[in-house]
Coordinates of C-alpha atoms in Angstrom, one line a residue:
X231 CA 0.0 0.0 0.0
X232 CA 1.0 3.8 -0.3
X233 CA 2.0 5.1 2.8
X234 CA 3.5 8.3 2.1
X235 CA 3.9 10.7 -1.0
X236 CA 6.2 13.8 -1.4
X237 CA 6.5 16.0 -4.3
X238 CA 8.4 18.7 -4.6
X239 CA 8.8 21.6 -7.7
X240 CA 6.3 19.8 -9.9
X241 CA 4.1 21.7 -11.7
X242 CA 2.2 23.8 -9.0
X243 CA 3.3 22.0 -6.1
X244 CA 6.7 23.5 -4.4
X245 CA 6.8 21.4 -0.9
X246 CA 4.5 18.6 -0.7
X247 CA 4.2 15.8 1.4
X248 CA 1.5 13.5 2.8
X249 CA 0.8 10.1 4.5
X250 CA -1.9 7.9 3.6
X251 CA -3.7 4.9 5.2
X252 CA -5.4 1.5 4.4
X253 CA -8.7 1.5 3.8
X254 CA -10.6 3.8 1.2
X255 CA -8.9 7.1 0.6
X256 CA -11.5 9.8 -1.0
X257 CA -9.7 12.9 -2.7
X258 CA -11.7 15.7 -3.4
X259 CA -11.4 18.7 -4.9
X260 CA -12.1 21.7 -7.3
X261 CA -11.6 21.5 -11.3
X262 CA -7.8 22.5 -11.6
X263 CA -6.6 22.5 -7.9
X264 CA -4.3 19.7 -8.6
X265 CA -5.9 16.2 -8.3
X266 CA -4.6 15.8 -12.2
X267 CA -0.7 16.8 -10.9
X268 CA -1.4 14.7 -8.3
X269 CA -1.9 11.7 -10.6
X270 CA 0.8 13.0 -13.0
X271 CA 3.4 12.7 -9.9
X272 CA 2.4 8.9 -9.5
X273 CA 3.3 8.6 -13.0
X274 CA 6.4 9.3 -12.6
X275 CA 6.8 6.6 -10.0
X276 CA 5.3 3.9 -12.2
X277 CA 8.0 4.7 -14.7
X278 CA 6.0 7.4 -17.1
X279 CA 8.6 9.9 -18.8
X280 CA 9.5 12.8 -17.3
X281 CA 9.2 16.0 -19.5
X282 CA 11.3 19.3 -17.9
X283 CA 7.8 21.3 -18.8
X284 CA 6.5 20.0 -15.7
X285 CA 8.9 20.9 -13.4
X286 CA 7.6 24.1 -11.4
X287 CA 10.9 25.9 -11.3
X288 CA 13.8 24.6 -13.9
X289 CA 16.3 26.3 -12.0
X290 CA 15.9 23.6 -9.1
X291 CA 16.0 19.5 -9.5
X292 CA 12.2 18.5 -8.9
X293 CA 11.7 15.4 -6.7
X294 CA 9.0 13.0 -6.3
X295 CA 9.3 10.0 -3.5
X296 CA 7.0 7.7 -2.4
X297 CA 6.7 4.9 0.2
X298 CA 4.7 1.5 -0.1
X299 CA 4.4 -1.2 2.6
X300 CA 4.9 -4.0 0.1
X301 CA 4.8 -7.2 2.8
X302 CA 1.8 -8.5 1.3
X303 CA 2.4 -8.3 -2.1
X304 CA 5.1 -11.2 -2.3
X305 CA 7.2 -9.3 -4.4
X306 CA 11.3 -10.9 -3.1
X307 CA 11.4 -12.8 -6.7
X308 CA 10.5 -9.9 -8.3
X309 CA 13.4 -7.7 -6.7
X310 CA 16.2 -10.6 -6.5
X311 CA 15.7 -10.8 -10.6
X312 CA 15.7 -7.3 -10.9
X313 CA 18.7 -7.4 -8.6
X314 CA 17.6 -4.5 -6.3
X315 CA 17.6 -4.8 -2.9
X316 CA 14.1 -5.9 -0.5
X317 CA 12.4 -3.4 1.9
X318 CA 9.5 -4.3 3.4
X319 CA 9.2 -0.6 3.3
X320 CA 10.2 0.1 -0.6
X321 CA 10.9 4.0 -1.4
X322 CA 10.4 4.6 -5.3
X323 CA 12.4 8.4 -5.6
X324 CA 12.2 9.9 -9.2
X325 CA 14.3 13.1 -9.9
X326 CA 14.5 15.4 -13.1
X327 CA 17.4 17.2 -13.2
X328 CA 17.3 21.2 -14.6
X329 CA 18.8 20.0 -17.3
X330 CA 16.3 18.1 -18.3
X331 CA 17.6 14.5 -17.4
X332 CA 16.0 11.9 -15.4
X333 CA 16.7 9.6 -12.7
X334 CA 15.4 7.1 -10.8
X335 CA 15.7 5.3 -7.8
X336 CA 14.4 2.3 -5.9
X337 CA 15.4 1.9 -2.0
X338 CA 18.6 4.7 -3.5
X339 CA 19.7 2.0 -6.1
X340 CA 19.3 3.5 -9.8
X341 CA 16.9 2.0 -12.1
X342 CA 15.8 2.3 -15.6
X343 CA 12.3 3.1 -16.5
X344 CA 11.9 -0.6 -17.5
X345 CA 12.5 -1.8 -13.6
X346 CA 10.2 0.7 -12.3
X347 CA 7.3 -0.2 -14.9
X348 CA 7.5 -3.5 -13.6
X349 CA 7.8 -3.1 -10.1
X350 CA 5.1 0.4 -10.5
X351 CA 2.1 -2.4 -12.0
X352 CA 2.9 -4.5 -8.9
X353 CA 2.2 -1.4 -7.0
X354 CA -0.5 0.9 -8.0
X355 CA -3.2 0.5 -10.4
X356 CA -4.2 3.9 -11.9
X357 CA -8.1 3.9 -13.7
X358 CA -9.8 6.5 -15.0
X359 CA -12.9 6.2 -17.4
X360 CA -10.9 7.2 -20.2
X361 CA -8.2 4.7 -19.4
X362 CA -10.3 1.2 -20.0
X363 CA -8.1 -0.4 -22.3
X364 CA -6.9 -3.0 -20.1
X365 CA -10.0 -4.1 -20.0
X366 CA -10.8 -5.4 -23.4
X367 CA -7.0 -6.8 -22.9
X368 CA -6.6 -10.8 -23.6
X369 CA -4.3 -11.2 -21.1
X370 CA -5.8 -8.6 -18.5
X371 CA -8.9 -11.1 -19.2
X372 CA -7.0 -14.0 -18.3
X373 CA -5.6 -12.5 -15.4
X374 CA -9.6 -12.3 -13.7
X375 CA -10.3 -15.8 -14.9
X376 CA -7.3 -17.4 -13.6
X377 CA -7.5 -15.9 -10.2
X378 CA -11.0 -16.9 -9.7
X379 CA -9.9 -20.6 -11.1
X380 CA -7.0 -20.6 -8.7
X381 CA -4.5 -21.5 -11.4
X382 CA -1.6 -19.4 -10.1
X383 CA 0.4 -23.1 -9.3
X384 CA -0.7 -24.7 -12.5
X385 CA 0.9 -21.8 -14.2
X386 CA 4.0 -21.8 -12.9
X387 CA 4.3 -25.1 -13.9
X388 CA 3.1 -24.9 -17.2
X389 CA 5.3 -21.8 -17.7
X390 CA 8.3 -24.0 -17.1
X391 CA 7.4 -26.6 -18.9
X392 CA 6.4 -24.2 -22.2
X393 CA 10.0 -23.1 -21.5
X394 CA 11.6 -26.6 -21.9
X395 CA 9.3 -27.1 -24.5
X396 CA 10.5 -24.4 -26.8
X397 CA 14.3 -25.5 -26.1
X398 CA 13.8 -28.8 -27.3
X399 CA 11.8 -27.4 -30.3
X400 CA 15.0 -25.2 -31.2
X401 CA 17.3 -27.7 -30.3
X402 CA 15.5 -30.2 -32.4
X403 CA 15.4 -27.0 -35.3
X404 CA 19.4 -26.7 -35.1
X405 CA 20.1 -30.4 -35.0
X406 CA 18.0 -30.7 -38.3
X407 CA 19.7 -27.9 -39.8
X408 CA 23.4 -29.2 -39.1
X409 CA 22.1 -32.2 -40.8
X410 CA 20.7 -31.1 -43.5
X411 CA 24.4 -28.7 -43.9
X412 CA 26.3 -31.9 -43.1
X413 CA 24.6 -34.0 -45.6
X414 CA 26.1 -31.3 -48.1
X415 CA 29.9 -31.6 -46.8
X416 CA 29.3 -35.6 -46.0
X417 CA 30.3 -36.6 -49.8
X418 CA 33.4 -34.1 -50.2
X419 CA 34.0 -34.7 -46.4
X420 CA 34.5 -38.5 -47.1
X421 CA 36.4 -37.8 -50.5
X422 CA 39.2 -36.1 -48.8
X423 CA 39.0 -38.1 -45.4
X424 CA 39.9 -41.5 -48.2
X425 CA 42.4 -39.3 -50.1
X426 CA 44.3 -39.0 -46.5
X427 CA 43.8 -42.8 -45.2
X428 CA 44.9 -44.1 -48.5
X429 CA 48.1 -42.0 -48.4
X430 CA 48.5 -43.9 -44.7
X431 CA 50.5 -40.9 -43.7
X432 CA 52.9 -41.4 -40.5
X433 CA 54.6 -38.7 -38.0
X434 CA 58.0 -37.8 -39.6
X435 CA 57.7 -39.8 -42.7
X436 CA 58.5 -36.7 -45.3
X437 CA 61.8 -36.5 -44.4
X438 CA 62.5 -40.3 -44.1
X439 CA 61.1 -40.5 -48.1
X440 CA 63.1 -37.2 -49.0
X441 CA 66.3 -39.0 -48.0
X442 CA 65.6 -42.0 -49.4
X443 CA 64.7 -40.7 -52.4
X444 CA 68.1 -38.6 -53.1
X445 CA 70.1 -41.9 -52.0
X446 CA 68.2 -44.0 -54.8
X447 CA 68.1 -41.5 -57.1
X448 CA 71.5 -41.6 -57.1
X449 CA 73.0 -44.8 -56.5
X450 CA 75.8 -44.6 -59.5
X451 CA 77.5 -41.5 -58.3
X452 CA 77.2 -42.7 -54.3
X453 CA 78.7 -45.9 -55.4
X454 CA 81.7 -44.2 -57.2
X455 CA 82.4 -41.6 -54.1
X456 CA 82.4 -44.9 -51.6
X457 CA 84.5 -47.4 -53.9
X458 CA 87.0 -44.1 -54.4
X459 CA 86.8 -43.7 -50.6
X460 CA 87.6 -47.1 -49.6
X461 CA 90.4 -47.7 -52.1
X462 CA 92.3 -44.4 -50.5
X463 CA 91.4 -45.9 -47.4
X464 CA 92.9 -49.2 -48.1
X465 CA 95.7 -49.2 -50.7
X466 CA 98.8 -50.7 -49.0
X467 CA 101.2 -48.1 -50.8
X468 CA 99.5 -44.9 -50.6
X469 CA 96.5 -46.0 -48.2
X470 CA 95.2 -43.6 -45.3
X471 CA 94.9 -46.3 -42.8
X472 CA 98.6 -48.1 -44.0
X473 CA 100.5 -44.2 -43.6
X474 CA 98.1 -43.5 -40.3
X475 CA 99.7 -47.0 -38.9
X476 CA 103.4 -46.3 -40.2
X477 CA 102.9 -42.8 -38.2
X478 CA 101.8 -44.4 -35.2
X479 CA 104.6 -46.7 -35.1
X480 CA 107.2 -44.1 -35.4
X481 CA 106.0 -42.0 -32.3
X482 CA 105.7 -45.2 -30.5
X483 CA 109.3 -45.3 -30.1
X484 CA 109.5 -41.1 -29.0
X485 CA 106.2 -41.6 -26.1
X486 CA 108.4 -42.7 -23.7
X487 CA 110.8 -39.5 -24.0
X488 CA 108.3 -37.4 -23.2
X489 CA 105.0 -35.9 -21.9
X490 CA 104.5 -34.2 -25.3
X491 CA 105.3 -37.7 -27.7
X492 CA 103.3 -39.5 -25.8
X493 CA 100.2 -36.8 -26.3
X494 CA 100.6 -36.8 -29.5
X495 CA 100.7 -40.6 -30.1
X496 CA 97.7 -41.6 -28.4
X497 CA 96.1 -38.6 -30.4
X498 CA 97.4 -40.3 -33.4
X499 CA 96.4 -44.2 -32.2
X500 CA 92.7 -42.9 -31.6
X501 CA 92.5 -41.3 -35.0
X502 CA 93.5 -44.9 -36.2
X503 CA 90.6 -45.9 -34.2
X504 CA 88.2 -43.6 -35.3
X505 CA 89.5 -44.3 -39.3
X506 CA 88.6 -47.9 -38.6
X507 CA 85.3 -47.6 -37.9
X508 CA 85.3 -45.3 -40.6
X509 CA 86.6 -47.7 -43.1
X510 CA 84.0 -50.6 -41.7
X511 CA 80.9 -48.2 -42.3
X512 CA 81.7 -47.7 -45.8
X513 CA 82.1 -51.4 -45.9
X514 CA 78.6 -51.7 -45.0
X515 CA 77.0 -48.8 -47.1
X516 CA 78.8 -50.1 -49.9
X517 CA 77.7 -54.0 -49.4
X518 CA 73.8 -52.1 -48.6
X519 CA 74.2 -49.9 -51.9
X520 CA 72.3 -51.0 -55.1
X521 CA 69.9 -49.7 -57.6
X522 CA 66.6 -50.3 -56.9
X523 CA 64.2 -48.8 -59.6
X524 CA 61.3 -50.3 -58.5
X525 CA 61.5 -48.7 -55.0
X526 CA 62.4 -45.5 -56.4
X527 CA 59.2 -45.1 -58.3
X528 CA 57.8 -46.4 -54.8
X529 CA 59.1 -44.0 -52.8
X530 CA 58.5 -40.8 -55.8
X531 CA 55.4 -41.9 -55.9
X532 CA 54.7 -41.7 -51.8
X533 CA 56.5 -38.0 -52.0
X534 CA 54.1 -36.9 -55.0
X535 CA 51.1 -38.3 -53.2
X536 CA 52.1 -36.4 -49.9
X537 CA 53.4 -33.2 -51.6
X538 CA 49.8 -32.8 -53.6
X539 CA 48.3 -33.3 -50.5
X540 CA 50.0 -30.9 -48.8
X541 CA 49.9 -28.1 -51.7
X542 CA 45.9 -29.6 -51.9
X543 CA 45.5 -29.0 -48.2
X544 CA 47.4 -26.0 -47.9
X545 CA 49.7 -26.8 -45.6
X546 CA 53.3 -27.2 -45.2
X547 CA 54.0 -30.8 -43.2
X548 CA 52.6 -34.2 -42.6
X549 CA 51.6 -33.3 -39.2
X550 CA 49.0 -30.7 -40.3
X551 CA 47.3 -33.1 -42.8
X552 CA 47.4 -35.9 -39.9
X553 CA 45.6 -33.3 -38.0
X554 CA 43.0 -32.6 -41.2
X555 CA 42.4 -35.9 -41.5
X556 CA 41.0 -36.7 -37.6
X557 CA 39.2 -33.6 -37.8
X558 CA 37.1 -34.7 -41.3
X559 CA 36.8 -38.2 -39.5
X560 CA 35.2 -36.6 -36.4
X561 CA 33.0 -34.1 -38.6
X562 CA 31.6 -37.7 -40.8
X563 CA 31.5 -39.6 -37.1
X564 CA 29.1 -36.6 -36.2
X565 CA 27.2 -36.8 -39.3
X566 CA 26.6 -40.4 -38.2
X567 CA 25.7 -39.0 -34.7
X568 CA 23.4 -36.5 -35.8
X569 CA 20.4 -39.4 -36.7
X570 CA 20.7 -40.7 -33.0
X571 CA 20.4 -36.9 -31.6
X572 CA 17.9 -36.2 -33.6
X573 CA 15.6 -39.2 -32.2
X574 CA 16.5 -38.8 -29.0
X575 CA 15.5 -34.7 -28.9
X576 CA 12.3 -35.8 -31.0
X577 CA 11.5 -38.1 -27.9
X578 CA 12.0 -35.8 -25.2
X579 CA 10.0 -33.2 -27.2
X580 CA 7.3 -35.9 -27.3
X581 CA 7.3 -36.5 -23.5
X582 CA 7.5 -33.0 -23.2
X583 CA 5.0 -31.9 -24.9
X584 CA 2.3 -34.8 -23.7
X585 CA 2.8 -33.2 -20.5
X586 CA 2.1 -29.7 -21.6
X587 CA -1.0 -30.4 -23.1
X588 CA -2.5 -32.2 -19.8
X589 CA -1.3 -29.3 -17.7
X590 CA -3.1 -27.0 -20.6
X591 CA -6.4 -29.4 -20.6
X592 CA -6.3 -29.1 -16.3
X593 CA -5.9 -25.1 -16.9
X594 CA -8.4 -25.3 -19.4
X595 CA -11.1 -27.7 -17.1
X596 CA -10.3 -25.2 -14.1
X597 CA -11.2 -21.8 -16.6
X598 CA -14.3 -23.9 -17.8
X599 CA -15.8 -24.5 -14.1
X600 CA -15.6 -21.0 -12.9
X601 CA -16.5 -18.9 -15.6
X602 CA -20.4 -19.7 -14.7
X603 CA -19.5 -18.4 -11.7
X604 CA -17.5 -14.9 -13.3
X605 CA -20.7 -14.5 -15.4
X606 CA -23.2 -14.5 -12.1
X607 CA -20.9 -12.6 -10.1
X608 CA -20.3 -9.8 -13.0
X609 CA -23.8 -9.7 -14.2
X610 CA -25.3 -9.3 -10.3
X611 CA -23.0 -6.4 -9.5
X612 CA -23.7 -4.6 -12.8
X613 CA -27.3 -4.8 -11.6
X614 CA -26.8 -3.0 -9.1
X615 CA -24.7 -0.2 -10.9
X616 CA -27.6 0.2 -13.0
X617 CA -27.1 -2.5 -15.8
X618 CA -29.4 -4.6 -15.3
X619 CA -29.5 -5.7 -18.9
X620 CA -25.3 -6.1 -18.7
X621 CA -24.9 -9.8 -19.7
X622 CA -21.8 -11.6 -20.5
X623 CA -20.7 -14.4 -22.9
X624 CA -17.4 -16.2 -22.0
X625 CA -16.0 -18.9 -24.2
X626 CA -13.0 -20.7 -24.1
X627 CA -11.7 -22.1 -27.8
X628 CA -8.9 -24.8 -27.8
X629 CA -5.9 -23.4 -29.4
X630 CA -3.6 -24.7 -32.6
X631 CA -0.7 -23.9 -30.5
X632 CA 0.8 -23.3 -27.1
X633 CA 0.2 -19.7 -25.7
X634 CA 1.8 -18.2 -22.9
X635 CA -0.9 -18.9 -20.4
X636 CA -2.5 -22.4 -21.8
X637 CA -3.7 -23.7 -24.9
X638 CA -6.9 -21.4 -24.9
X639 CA -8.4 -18.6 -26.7
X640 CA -10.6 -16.5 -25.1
X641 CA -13.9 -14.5 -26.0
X642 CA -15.2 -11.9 -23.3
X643 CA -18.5 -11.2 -25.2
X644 CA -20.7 -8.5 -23.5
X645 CA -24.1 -7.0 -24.5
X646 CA -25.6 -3.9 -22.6
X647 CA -29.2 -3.8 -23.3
X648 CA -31.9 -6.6 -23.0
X649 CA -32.1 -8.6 -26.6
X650 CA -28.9 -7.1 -28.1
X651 CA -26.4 -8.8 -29.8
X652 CA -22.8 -10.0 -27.7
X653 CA -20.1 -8.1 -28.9
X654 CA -16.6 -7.6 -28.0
X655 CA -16.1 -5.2 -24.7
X656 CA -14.2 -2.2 -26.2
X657 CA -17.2 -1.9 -29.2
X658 CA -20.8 -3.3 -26.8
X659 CA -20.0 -1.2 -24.0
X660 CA -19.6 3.0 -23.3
X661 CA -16.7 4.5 -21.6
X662 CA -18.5 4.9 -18.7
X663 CA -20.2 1.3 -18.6
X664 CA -16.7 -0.2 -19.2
X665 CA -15.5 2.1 -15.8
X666 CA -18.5 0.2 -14.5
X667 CA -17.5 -3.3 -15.5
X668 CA -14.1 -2.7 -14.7
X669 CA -15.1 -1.5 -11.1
X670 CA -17.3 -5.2 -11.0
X671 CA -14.3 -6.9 -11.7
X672 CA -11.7 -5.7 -9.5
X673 CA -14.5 -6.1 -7.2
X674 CA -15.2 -9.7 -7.7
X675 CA -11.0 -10.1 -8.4
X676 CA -10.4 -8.7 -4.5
X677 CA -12.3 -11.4 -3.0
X678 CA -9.3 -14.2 -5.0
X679 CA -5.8 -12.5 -5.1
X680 CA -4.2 -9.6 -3.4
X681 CA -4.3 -6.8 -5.7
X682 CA -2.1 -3.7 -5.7
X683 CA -3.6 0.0 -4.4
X684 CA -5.9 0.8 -6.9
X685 CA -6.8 4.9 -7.6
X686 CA -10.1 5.6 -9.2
X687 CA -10.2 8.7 -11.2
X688 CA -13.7 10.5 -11.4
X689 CA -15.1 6.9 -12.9
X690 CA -18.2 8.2 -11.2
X691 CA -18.6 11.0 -13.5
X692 CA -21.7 11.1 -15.0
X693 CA -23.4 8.4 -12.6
X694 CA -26.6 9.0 -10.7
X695 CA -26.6 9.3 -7.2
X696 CA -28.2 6.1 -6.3
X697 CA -25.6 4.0 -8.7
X698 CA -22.8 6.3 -7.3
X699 CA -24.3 5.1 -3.9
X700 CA -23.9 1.3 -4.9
X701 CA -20.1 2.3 -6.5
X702 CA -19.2 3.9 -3.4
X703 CA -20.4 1.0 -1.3
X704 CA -18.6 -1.6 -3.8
X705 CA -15.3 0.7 -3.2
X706 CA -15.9 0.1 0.5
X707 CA -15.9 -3.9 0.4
X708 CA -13.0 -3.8 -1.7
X709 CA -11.0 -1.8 0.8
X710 CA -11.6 -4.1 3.7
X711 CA -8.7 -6.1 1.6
X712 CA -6.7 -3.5 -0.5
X713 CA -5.9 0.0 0.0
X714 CA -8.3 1.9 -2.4
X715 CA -8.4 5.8 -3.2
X716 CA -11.5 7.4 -4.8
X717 CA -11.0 10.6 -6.9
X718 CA -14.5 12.1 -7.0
X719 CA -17.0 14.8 -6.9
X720 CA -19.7 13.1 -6.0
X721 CA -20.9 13.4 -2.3
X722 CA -22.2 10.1 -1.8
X723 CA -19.1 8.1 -2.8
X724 CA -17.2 10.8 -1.0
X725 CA -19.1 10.0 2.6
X726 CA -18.2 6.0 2.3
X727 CA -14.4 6.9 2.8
X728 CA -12.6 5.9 5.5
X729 CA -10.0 9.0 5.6
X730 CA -10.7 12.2 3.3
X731 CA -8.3 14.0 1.6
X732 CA -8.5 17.9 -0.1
X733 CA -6.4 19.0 -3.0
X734 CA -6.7 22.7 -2.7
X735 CA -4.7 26.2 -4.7
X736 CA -3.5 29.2 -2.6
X737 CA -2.3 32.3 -3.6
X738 CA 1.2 33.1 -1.4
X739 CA 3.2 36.3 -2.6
X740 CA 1.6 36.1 -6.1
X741 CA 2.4 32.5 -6.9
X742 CA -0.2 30.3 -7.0
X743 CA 0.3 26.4 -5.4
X744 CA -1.9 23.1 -5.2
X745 CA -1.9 21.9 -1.7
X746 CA -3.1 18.1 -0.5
X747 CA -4.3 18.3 3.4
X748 CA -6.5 15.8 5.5
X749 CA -9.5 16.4 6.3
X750 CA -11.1 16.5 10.1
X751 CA -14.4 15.2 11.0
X752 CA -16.0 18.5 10.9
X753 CA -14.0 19.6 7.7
X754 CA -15.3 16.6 5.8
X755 CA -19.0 17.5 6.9
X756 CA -18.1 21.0 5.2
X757 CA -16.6 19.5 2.0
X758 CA -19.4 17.3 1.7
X759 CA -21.9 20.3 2.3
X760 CA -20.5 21.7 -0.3
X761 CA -19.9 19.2 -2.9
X762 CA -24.2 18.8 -2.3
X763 CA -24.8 22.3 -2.6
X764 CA -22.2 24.8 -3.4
X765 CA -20.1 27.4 -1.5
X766 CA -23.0 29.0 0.3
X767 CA -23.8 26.3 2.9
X768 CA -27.5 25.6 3.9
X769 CA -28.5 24.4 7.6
X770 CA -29.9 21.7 4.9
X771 CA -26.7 20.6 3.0
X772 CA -25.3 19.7 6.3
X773 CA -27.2 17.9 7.7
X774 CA -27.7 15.7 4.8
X775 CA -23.5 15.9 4.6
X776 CA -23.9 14.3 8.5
X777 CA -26.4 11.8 7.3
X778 CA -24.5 10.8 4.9
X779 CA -20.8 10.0 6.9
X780 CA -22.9 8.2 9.6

C-alpha cells in the first residue's frame, strides 16, 4: 500500500508531502486545484517519462518520493531478478534534473524506466474512465479468470514446462539444420577423409622418403664416391689407414721421451681408431648400396602423393594433414551421430509436450468450471450499478498452438441492453459502462488475489446518485482487503471513505500552489456540504452531509 507521498517543484506544487492509510482514501477537490498533478506525480513513480515542462521551477531538480508497505504483495522474486535490494518498506524516488535528465531510484539503487514499470504495476493501479483499455486486454482477461480458477500453481508449472518445451523445439530445429548442412559436406567430407587414409601418412615420414629418395636417385654417383673412398682408405702403398699405422709406429718409439710424444701418439692411435670404424661403415653402405628402380618409383610416388596433398591441403608438413584428416573423421563420425540426436530430442520433445497439453487441458477444465460463476458474479453487480441488462458471454476455444498462459483462446462477449447482440467489450460497451465493468471486476477479483492499491479517477462521473451510492459501497468492500483511493465529486461516494483527503490552490506572494491536506471530521462535513450544494452552505446541506458520513 502507499504510505506516504512527497513532491516537490512539480508543476504547481513546491513542498508537498502527505501520509496515507489502508482503507478507502476519497480525494476531493475543485476542477484544476491539482488532483490531475497529483496523478501526474504517480506517474512518474510507475515509470512514465519525465518531461522538464513540468517541473515548477527549472532552475531547481524536482523530486518525487513515495513509500509502499509491500509485505503483502510477495514481491522478493521480483526484486532478486531485478537485482535490487528488498524493503519491506520500498521507497520509489524519481528526480528530473534542470537539465532536463532523469533519474530514478528504488530503496537509493538507480533504475531504468523498465525496472520501475515492472515493479510500479505491482504497485499501484491507476483507472480513470478514459483509461479502459486493459480491460478489453486478452491477457488482462485471463488474469480475472485465472485468479477466480486458482491456477496461479498450474501456471508456474506450465510456464516452465512451455519453456523446456521451446528449447527442445529449437534444439531439435538446429540439430536438423546441421544435418541437412552436413549431408552437403558428407560426400566431399568422405572424398578427402579416403584421399588422407589411402596416403597412410605417418609422423615424420617426409623426411624419411626425401632422403631416401636422393640416396636412390642416385646410387651410381654414391657408389663411385664410396668405392674411391675405400680404395684411399685401403691401398697398401699410398692407403690412409697403412701411412696413419706407419705414423703411429714411429712416435711409438718417441712416447716414452716425453709428456708431449706420448700426447701426441695416443692422439694419433685414436684417430686410427676412429679411421677404422670409418673404413668398416663404408664397408657396410657399400655391401647395402644397389639400384633399386622399382623402389624409387615407390618411394616418388609416396612423396608426390604427400606433396599434392600438402599443396591440396594448404599446408606445409605431414603433421598438419594428420591433423586434417582426424578432424574430417570426427565431422563424418558426427554426421553419423546427428540421426541418434535427432531421435532422441524428438522423444523428449514428445514426453515434453504430452505433459504440456494435460497441464493445458487441467488449466483449461479449471477456466471452464468457474466462468459460470465470473458471469453471475459480473452480471449481479452490474445490476446494481444500473445495468441490469449487462450480460456476458465467456468462451474458451482450444488453441492450434501453445500460448503463454495455456492452450486457450478467449472470447469476453458482452451486451448492454436486453435482446442485443454480444459483442466484444471495447465496441458493446460505453466509456463509462466499461469504468462500471471494470469496477465489478476488480470487485469480484479482490475477493481471489491480493491486488495492488488501486486509484479511481472520477469513474463516477456522470453516474446518478443512487448508482454512485452502490459504487461507493462496492469501493468500501474492496478496501476491507486493499488500499483503495477514490478521486470524486460526487458526495455520496465521497461520505463512504474511510479517511478524506483535499487537494486545494493558494495564492502566497503572487504564486499560485496546489496543496493536498486531510480532512477532520467536521471539515469533511463541510466538503461534503458543499460538494451537495455549493459554496454558500445551507442548515440543509449539512445535515444531509452528517447523514451521509454516519
Amino acid at each position: 500500500m502507499l504510505t506516504q507521498l512527497s513532491i516537490k517543484n512539480y508543476a504547481l506544487i513546491d513542498d508537498l508531502s502527505v501520509k496515507f492509510n489502508n482503507g478507502l482514501s476519497i480525494i476531493t477537490g475543485e476542477t484544476g486545484a491539482g488532483k490531475s498533478i497529483l496523478l501526474g506525480g504517480l506517474s512518474l513513480i510507475l515509470g512514465k517519462r519525465a518531461d522538464l515542462s513540468s517541473v515548477k521551477d527549472d532552475s531547481k531538480k524536482c523530486v518525487i518520493e513515495a513509500t509502499f508497505d509491500i509485505t503483502k504483495y510477495n514481491l522478493k522474486s521480483l526484486f532478486k531478478s531485478e537485482d535490487l535490494d528488498y524493503e519491506p518498506l520500498t521507497i520509489i524516488r524519481r528526480e528530473i534534473l534542470p537539465s532536463g535528465k532523469s533519474r530514478a531510484f528504488i530503496n537509493d539503487t538507480p533504475v531504468n524506466l523498465d525496472s520501475l514499470q515492472v515493479l510500479g504495476v505491482r504497485l499501484l493501479d491507476i483507472h480513470s474512465q478514459h483509461q479502459t483499455l486493459q480491460l478489453t486486454n486478452d491477457d488482462f482477461q485471463f488474469q480475472v479468470i485465472d485468479a477466480l480458477a486458482d491456477n496461479a500453481k498450474l501456471l508456474e508449472t506450465y510456464s516452465g514446462q512451455l519453456k523446456q518445451f521451446k528449447q527442445l523445439k529449437k534444439a531439435l530445429k538446429a540439430l536438423q539444420e546441421q544435418k541437412a548442412e552436413a549431408i552437403k559436406e558428407l560426400d566431399y567430407n568422405s572424398f578427402l577423409l579416403k584421399e588422407l587414409d589411402d596416403a597412410k601418412l605417418i609422423k615424420g615420414e617426409l623426411e624419411v622418403l626425401e632422403a631416401e629418395y636422393e640416396t636412390l636417385n642416385n646410387v651410381e654417383e654414391i657408389k663411385e664416391k664410396l668405392n674411391a673412398s675405400h680404395e684411399l682408405m685401403s691401398n697398401d702403398d699410398i692407403g690412409v689407414t697403412a701411412s696413419l699405422t706407419e705414423i703411429k709406429s714411429q712416435l711409438s718409439k718417441l712416447s716414452n721421451y716425453s709428456s708431449s710424444y706420448k700426447s701426441i701418439y695416443e692422439r694419433v692411435a685414436s684417430s686410427l681408431i676412429e679411421l677404422d670404424d670409418i673404413f668398416s661403415e663404408i664397408e657396410q653402405l657399400q655391401d647395402q648400396l644397389e639400384a633399386d628402380p622399382d623402389q624409387l618409383d615407390k618411394v616418388n610416388a609416396k612423396l608426390q602423393i604427400i606433396n599434392n596433398l600438402l599443396q591440396k591441403h594448404s599446408v606445409s608438413d605431414i603433421d598438419e594433414l594428420i591433423a586434417i584428416r582426424e578432424d574430417l573423421r570426427s565431422k563424418i563420425e558426427v554426421t553419423e551421430h546427428l540421426d541418434d540426436d535427432i531421435l532422441e530430442t524428438q522423444k523428449q520433445l514428445e514426453t515434453c509436450e504430452l505433459e504440456l497439453q494435460k497441464l493445458s487441458d487441467a488449466i483449461h477444465d479449471k477456466r471452464s468450471t468457474i466462468l459460470p460463476k465470473l458471469t453471475q458474479q459480473l452480471e449481479t453487480i452490474l445490476e446494481t450499478l444500473g445495468m441490469p441488462n449487462a450480460k456476458f458471454d465467456i468462451k474458451l476455444n482450444p488453441s492450434e498452438v501453445f500460448l503463454d498462459n495455456g492452450k486457450d483462446d478467449l472470447q469476453f462477449l458482452f451486451s448492454a441492453n436486453k435482446g442485443g447482440q454480444f459483442n466484444e467489450l471495447k465496441k458493446a460497451a460505453s466509456g463509462g459502462e466499461l469504468s462500471r465493468i471494470m469496477l465489478a471486476i476488480k470487485s469480484v477479483l479482490t475477493k481471489y488475489t491480493q491486488l495492488p492499491t488501486i486509484m479511481f479517477d472520477e469513474i463516477d462521473t456522470g453516474v446518478s446518485g443512487e448508482i454512485s451510492n452502490k459504487m461507493g459501497v462496492i469501493m468500501q468492500q474492496m478496501s476491507k482487503k486493499m488500499q483503495v483511493f477514490s478521486i470524486t465529486h460526487l458526495p455520496q461516494i465521497a461520505a463512504k471513505g474511510d479517511t478524506h483527503y483535499k487537494v486545494f490552490k493558494e495564492d502566497i506572494d503572487n504564486v499560485t500552489f496546489s496543496q493536498i491536506k486531510q480532512l477532520t471530521q467536521e471539515e469533511r462535513i463541510v466538503e461534503i456540504a458543499q460538494m451537495l450544494g455549493g459554496s454558500d452552505l445551507s442548515s440543509s446541506a449539512l445535515a444531509h452531509a452528517k447523514e451521509l458520513l454516519n
